[in-house]
GROMACS .gro file of C-alpha atoms in nm:
model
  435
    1UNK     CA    1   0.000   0.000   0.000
    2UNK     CA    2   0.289   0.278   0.093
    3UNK     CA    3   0.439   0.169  -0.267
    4UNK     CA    4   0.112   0.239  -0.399
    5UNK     CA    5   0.071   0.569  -0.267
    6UNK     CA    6   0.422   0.647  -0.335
    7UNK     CA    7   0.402   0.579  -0.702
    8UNK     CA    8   0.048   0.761  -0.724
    9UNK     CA    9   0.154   1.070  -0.621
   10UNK     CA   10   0.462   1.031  -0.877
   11UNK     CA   11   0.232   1.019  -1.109
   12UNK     CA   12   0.251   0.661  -1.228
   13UNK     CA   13  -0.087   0.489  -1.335
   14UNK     CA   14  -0.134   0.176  -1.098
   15UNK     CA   15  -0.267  -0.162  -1.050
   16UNK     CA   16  -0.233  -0.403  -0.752
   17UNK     CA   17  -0.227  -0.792  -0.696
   18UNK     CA   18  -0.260  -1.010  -0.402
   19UNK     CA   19  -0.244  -1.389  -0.351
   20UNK     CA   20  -0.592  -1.333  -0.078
   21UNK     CA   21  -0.889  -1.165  -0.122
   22UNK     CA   22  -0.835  -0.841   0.065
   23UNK     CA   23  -0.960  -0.725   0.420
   24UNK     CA   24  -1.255  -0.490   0.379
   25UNK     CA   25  -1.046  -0.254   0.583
   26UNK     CA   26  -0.797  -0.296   0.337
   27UNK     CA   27  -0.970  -0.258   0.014
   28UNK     CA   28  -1.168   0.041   0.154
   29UNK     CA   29  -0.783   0.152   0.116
   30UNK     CA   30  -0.732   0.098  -0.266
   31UNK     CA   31  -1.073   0.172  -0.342
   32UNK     CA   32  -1.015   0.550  -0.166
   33UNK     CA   33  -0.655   0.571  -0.413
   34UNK     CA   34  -0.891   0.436  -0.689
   35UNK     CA   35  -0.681   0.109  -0.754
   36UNK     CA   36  -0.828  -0.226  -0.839
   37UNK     CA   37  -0.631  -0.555  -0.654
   38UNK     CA   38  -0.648  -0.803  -0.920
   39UNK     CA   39  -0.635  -1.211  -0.778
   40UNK     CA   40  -0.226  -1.272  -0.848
   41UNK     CA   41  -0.259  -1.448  -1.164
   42UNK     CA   42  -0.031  -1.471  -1.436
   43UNK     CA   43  -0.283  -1.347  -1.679
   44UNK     CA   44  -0.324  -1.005  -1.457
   45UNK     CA   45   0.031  -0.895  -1.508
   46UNK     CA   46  -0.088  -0.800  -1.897
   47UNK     CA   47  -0.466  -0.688  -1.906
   48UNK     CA   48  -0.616  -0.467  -2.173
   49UNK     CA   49  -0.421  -0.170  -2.048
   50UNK     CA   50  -0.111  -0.383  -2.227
   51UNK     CA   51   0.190  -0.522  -1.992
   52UNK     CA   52   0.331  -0.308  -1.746
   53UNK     CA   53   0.651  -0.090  -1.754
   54UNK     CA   54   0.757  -0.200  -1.401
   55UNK     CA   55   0.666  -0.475  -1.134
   56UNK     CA   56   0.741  -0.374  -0.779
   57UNK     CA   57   0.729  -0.678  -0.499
   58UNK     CA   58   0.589  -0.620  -0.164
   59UNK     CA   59   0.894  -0.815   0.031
   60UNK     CA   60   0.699  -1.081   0.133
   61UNK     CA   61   0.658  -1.203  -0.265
   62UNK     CA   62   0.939  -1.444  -0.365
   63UNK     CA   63   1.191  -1.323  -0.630
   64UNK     CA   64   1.105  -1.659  -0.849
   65UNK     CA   65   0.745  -1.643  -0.844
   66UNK     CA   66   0.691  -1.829  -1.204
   67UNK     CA   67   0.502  -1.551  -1.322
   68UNK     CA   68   0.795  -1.318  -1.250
   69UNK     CA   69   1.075  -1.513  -1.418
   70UNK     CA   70   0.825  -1.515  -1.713
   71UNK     CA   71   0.801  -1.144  -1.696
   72UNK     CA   72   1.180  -1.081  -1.656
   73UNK     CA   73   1.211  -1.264  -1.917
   74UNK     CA   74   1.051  -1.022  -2.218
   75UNK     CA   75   1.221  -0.755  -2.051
   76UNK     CA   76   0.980  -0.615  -1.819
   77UNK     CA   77   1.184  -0.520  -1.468
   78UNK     CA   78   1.068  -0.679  -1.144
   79UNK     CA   79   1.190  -0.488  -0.822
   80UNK     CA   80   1.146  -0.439  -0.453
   81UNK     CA   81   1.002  -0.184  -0.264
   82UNK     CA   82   1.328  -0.074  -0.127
   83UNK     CA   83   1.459  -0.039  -0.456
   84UNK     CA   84   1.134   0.189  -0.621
   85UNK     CA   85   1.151   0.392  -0.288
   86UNK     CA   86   1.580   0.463  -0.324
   87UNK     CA   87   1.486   0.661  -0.679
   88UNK     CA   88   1.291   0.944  -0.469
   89UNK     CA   89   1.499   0.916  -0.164
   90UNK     CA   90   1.655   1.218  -0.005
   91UNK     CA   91   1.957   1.226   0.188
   92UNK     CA   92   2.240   0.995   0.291
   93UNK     CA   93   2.130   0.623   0.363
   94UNK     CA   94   2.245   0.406   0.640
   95UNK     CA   95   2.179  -0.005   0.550
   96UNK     CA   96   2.177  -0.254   0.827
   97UNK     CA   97   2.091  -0.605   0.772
   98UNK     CA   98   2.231  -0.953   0.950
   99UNK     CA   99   2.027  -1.264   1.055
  100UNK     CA  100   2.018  -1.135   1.407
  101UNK     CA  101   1.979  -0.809   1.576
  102UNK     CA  102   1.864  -0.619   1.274
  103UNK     CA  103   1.572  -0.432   1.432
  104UNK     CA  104   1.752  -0.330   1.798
  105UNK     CA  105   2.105  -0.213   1.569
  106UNK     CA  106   1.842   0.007   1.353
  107UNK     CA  107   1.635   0.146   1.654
  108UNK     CA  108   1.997   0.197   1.836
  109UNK     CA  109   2.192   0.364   1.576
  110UNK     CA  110   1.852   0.598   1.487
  111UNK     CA  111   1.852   0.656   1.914
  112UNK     CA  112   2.231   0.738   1.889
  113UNK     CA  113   2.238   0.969   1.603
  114UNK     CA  114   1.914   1.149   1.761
  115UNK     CA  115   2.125   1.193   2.118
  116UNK     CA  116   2.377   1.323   1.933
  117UNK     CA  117   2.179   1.611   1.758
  118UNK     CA  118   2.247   1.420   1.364
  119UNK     CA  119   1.906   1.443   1.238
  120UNK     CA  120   1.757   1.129   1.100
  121UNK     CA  121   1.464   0.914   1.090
  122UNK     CA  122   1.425   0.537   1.079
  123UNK     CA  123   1.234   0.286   0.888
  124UNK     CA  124   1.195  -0.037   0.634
  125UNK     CA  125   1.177  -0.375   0.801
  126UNK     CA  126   1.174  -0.205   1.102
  127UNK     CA  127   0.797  -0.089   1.041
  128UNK     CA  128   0.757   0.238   0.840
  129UNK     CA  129   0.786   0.104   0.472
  130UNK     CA  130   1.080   0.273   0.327
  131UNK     CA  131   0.830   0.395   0.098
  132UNK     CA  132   0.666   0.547   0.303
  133UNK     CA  133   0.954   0.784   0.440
  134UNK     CA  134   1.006   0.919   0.111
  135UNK     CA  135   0.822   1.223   0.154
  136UNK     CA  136   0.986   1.313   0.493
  137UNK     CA  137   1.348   1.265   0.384
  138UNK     CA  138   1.542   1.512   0.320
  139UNK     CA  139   1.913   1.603   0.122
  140UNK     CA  140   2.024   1.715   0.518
  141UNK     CA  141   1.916   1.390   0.704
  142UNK     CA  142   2.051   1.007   0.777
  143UNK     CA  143   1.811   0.725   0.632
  144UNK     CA  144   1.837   0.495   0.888
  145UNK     CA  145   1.714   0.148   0.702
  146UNK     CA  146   1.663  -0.198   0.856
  147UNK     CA  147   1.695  -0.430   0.523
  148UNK     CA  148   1.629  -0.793   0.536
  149UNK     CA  149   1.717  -1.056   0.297
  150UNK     CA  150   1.354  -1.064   0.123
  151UNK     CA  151   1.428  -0.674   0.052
  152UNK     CA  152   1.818  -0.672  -0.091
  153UNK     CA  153   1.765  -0.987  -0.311
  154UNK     CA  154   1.604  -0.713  -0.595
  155UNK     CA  155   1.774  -0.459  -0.570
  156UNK     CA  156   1.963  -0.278  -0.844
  157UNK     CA  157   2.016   0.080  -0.793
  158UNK     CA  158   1.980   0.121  -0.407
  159UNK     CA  159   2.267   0.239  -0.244
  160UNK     CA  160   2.385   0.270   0.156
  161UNK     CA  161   2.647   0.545   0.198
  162UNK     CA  162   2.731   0.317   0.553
  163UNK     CA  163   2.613  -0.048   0.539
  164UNK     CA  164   2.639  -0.305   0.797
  165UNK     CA  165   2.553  -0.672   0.826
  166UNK     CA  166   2.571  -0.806   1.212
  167UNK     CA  167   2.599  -1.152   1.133
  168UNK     CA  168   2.476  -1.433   0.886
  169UNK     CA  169   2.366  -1.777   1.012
  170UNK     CA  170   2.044  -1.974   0.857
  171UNK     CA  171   1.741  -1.877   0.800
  172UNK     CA  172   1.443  -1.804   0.582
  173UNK     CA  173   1.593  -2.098   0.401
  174UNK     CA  174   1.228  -2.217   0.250
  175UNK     CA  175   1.259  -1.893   0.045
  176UNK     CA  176   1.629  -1.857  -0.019
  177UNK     CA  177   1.653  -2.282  -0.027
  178UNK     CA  178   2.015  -2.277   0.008
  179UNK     CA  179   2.245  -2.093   0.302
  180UNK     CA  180   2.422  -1.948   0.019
  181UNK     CA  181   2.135  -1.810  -0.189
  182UNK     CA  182   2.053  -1.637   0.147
  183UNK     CA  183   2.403  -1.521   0.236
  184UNK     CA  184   2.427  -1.384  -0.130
  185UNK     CA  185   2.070  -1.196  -0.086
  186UNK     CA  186   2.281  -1.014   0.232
  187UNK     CA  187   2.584  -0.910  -0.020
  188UNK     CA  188   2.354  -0.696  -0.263
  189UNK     CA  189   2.381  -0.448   0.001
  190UNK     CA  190   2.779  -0.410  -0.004
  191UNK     CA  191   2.763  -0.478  -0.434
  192UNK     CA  192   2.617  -0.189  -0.492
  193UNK     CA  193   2.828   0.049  -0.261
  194UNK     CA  194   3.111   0.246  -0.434
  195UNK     CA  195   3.449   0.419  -0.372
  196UNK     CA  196   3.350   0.678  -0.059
  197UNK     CA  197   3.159   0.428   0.128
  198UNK     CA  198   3.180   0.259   0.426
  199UNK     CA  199   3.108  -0.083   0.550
  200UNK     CA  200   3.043  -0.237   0.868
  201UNK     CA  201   3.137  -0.579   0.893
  202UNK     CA  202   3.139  -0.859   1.200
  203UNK     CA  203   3.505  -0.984   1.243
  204UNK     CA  204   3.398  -1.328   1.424
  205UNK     CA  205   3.143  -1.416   1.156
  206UNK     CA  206   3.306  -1.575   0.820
  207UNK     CA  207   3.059  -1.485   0.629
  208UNK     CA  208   3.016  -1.138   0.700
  209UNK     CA  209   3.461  -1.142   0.648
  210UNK     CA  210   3.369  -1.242   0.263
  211UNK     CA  211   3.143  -0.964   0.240
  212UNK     CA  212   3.462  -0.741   0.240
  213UNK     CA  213   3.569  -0.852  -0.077
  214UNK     CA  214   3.276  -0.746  -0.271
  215UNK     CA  215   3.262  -0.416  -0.199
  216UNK     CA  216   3.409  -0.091  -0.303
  217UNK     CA  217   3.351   0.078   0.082
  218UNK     CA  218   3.636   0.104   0.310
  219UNK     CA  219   3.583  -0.164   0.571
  220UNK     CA  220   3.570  -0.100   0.919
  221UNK     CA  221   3.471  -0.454   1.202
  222UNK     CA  222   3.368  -0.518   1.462
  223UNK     CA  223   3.425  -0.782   1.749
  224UNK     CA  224   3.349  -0.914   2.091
  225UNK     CA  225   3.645  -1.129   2.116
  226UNK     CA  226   3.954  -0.953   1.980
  227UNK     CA  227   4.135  -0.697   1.858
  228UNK     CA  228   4.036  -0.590   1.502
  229UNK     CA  229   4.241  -0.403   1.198
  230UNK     CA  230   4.023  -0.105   1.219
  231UNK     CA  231   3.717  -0.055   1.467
  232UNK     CA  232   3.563  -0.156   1.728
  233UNK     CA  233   3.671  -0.458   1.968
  234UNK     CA  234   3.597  -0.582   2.327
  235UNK     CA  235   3.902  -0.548   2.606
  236UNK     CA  236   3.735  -0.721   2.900
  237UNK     CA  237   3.482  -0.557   3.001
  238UNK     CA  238   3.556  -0.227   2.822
  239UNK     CA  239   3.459  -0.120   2.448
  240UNK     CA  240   3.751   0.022   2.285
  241UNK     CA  241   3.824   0.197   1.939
  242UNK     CA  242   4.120   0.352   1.789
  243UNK     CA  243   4.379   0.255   2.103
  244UNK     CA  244   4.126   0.347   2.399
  245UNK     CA  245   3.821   0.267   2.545
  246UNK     CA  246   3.500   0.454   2.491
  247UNK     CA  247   3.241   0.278   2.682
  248UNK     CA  248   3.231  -0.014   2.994
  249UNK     CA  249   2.986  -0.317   2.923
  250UNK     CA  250   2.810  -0.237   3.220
  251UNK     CA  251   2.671   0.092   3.095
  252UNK     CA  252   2.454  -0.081   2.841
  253UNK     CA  253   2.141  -0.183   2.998
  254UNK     CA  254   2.041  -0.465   2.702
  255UNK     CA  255   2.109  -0.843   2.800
  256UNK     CA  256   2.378  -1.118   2.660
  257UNK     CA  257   2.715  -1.047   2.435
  258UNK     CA  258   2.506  -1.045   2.080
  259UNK     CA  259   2.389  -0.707   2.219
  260UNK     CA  260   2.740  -0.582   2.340
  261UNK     CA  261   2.804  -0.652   1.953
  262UNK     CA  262   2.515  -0.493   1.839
  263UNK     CA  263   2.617  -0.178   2.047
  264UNK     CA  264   2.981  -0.196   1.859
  265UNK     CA  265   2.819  -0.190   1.522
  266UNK     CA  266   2.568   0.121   1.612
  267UNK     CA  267   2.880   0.295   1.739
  268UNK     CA  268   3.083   0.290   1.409
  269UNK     CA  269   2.788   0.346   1.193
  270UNK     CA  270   2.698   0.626   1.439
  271UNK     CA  271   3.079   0.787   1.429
  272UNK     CA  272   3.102   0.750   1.087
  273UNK     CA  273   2.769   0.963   1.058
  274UNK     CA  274   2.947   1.215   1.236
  275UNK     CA  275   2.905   1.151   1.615
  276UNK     CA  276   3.141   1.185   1.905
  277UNK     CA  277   3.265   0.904   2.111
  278UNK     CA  278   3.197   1.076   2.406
  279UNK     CA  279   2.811   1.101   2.297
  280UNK     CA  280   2.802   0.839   2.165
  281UNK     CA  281   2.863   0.627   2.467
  282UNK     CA  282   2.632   0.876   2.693
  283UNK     CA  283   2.309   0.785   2.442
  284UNK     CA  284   2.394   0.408   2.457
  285UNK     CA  285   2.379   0.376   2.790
  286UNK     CA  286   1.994   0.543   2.767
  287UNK     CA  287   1.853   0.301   2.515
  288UNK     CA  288   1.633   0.103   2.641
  289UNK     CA  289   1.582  -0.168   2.406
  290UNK     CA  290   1.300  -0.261   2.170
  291UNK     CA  291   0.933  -0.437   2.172
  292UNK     CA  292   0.993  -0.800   2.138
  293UNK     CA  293   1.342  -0.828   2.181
  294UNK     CA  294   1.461  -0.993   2.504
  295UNK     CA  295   1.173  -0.775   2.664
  296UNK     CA  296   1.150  -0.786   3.012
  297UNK     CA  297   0.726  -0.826   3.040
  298UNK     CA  298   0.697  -0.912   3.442
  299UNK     CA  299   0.759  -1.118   3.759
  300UNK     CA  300   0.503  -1.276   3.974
  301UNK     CA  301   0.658  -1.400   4.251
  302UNK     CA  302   0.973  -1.446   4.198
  303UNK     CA  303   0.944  -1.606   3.784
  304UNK     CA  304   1.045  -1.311   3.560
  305UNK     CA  305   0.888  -1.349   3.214
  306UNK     CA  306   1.078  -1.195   2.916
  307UNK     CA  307   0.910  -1.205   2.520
  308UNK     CA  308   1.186  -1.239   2.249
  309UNK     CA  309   0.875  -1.358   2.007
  310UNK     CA  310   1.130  -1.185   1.754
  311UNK     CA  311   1.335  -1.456   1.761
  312UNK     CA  312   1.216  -1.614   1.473
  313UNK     CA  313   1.535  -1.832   1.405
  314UNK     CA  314   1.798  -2.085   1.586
  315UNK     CA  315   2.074  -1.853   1.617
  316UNK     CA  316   1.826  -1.574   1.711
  317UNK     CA  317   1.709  -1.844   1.984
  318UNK     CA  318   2.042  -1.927   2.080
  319UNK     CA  319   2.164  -1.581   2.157
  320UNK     CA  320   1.857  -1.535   2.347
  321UNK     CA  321   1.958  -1.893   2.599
  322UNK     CA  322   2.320  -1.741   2.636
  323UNK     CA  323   2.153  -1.427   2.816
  324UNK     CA  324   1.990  -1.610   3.076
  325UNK     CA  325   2.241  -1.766   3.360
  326UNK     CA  326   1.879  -1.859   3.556
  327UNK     CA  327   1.686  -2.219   3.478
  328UNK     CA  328   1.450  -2.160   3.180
  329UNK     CA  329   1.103  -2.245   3.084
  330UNK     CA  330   1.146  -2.155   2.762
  331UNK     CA  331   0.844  -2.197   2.443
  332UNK     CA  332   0.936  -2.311   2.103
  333UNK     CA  333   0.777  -2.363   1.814
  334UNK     CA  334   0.549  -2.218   1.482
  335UNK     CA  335   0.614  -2.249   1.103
  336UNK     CA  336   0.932  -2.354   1.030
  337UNK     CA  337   1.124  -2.238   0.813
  338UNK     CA  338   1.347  -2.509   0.666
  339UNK     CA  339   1.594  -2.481   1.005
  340UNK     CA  340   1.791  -2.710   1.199
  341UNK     CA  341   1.648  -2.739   1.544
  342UNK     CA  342   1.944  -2.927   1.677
  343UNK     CA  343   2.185  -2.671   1.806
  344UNK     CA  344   1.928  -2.608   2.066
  345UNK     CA  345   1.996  -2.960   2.221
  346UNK     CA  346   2.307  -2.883   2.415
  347UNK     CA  347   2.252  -2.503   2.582
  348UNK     CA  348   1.887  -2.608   2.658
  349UNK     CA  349   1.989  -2.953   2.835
  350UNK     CA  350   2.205  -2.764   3.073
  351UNK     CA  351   1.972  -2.471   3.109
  352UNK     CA  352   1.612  -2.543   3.054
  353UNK     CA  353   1.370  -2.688   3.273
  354UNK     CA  354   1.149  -2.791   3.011
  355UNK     CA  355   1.076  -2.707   2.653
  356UNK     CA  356   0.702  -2.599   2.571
  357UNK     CA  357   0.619  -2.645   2.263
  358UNK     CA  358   0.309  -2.430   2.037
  359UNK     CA  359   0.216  -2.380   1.701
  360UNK     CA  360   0.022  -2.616   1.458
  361UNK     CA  361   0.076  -2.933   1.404
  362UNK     CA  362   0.068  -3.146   1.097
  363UNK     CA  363  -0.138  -3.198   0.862
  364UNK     CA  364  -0.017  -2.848   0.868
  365UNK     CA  365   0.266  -2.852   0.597
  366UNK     CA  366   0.529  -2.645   0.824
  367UNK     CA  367   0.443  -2.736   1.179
  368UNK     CA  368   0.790  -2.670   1.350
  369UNK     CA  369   0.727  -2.885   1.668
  370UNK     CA  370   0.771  -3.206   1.537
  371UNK     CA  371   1.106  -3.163   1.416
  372UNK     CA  372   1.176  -2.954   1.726
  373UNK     CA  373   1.073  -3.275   1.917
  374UNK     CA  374   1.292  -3.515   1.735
  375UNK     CA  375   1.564  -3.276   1.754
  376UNK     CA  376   1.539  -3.234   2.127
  377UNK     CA  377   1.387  -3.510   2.230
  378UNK     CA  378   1.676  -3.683   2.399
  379UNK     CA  379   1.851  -3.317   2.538
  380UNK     CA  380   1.546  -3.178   2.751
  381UNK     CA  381   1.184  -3.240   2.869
  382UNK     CA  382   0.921  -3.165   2.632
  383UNK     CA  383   0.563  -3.070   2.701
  384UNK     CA  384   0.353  -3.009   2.407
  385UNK     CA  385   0.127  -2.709   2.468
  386UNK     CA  386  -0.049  -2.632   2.124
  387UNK     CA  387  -0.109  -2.304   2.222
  388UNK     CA  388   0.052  -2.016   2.378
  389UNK     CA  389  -0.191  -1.977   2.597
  390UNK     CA  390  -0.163  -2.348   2.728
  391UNK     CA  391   0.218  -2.271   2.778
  392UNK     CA  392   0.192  -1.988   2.949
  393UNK     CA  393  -0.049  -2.176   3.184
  394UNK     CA  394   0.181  -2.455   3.226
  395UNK     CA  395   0.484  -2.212   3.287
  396UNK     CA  396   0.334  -2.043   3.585
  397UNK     CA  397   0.199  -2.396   3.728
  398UNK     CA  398   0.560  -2.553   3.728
  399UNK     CA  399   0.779  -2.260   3.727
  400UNK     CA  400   0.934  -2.173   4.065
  401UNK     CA  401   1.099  -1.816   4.176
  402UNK     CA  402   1.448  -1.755   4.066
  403UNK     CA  403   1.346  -1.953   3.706
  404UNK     CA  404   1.257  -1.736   3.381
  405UNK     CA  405   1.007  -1.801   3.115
  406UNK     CA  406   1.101  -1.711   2.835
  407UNK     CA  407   0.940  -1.682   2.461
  408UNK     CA  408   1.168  -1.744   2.197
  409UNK     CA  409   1.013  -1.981   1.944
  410UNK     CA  410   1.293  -1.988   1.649
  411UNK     CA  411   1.024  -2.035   1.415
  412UNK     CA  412   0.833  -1.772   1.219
  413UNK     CA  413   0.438  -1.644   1.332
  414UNK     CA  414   0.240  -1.738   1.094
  415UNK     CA  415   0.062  -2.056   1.176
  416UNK     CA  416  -0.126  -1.889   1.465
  417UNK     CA  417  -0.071  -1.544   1.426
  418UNK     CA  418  -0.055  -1.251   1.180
  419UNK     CA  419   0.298  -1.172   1.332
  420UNK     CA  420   0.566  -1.220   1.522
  421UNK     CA  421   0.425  -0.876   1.700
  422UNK     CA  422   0.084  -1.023   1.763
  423UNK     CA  423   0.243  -1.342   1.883
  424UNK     CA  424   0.462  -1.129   2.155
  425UNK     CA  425   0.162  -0.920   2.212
  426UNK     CA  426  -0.026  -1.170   2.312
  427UNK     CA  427   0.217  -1.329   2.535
  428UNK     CA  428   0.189  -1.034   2.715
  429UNK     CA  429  -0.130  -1.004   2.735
  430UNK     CA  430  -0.135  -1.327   2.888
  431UNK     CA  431   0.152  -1.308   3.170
  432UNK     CA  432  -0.012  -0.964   3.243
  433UNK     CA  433  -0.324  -1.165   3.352
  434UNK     CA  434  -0.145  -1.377   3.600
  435UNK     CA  435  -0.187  -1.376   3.940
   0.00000   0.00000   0.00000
């Protein structure tokens, strides 16, 4: 809908598709712009208004869709909605993607340029549509863009003056089907930077190392473990840069080491917008995290409940275990996403109490917790909830104080919820109705 409006008010003549019939909320909203949503139909792409000049993908639309390769092939272009938005966009652009920690690095570096009096304003996967940012951008003010893999695999033209990928581990691999056609979605981002430009690049991740070589930027990494060529390391417990320390761990207020690293990435992009070290480490240690990520929702009596419903992968999952030292109840499970459950065996046998397993379950074609359950079956007890609801339930039942519960499913929302924000929100809704 923002790419819609956008290319309405550019003047472009319009038509929509969709896989579903629309909301009637939503097509009260095309029928107000005066644009018809066709059924998504191969025959729809050419009507009797002739083909069209341009296709532009919501992000959620796969690359490959039949009809698409069809279309690309006479010659008609197929893009993203990051990539139509970049042709009106004003001002400098900052690009962060990574498998993990995309949305707090984007809300942090947006929160540290603000502090730091470096206007800017923040959006794409984050929640405001790039698209719809357009009109509020300006030749004087940092684009702060969270980009994931869906939105880089199209692009052409787009271009992030300072682009940063936090790490790269699997996922989304029933779009992507191979770890490499995801990791290579990821490197569009640092393709299409030139001479002048700056990347920012994770030192301990391999795959974010490779990302160096195909880009014109000057690199700059960071790390949580040693000493880097040029950046941003970790020396003990204090952040340094450039020969000397700018910031102690214990000023930043977010839990476990991913979001030290996540800190050291929002720091260089932040500095190489233009900000001080010294402000930058005074606005770090005010951000107070973001909805859904490792968020601390309440404790009844003594069991502190945290939602990380973002944590739609294994590696997103895994970071999540490392920042608990307490026993955890923790909930798994959704639509998977073609991942490998088994990583989770080993943390969660020396750290969880039990495993409590939602989402739907087969003949629903991606019901993640069977495979969770064969991958864990052995590690951990399993108690298989169906609903979050049910686990929640359970959780307080069996839970004692000193333990946490802790949502972090590592599968996507979709088989019982609309998204991963409903899903949280409605954790929350239920541990606020404890008693």
């Amino acid at each position: 809908m923002a790419a819609v409006e956008l290319l309405l008010k550019r003047g472009a003549r319009v038509r929509a598709m969709d896989e579903r019939p629309l909301s009637p909320e939503e097509q009260a909203k095309f029928d107000a712009v005066g644009v018809r949503v066709l059924p998504q139909l191969p025959e729809n792409i050419d009507t009797q208004r002739g083909a069209p000049d341009i296709i532009v993908l919501s992000p959620a639309v796969p690359y490959d869709l039949p009809m698409l390769v069809a279309a690309r092939a006479r010659g008609i272009p197929v893009i993203g909605e990051i990539e139509i938005a970049s042709y009106f966009l004003k001002g400098p652009v900052i690009g962060i993607t990574g498998s993990n920690g995309k949305t707090t690095t984007t809300a942090l570096t947006g929160h540290l340029l603000k502090q730091c009096g470096i206007a800017c304003q923040v959006g794409g996967n984050i929640g405001k549509p790039m698209t719809s940012i357009v009109d509020s951008s300006d030749e004087c003010q940092w684009n702060v863009i969270e980009l994931s893999s869906f939105q880089l695999e199209s692009i052409d033209r787009f271009r992030a003056q300072i682009a940063a990928c936090l790490n790269v581990t699997p996922d989304h691999l029933d779009r992507h089907y191979t770890f490499e056609g995801y990791a290579s979605a990821k490197s569009r981002l640092f393709e299409t930077q030139r001479t002048g430009d700056f990347a920012v690049l994770n030192y301990r991740d391999p795959t974010c190392r490779a990302y160096a070589s195909r880009t014109k930027a000057e690199v700059y990494w960071f790390s949580s473990s040693e000493k880097v060529p040029r950046g941003v390391w970790m020396n003990g417990h204090e952040l340094w840069f450039d020969g000397g320390p700018f910031l102690n761990r214990s000023r930043i207020k977010l839990r476990g080491m991913h979001n030290v690293e996540n800190v050291m990435a929002a720091a260089l992009m932040a500095w190489l917008a233009g900000a001080t070290w010294e402000g930058i480490a005074s606005a770090a240690e005010s951000f107070p995290g973001v909805e859904h990520r490792l968020e601390f929702v309440r404790d009844v009596e003594g069991i502190a409940y945290y939602n990380d419903s973002k944590a739609t992968n294994v590696d997103a999952t895994l970071k999540a275990i490392d920042a608990f030292p307490e026993p955890l109840w923790i909930i798994l499970g959704g639509k998977d996403k073609g991942s490998d459950y088994t990583p989770l065996a080993a943390p969660l046998q020396h750290r969880a109490r039990a495993v409590l397993l939602i989402g739907a379950e087969p003949p629903y074609a991606h019901a993640a917790a069977p495979l969770i359950t064969a991958a864990l079956q052995d590690a951990v007890p399993l108690v298989n909830c169906g609903t979050l609801a049910s686990a929640v339930k359970y959780a307080r039942e069996h839970a004692a104080a000193g333990d946490v519960v802790l949502l972090a499913p590592a599968c996507a929302s979709f088989d019982q919820f609309e998204n991963f924000e409903q899903r949280g929100n409605t954790f929350k809704q239920l541990v606020a109705g404890l008693f």
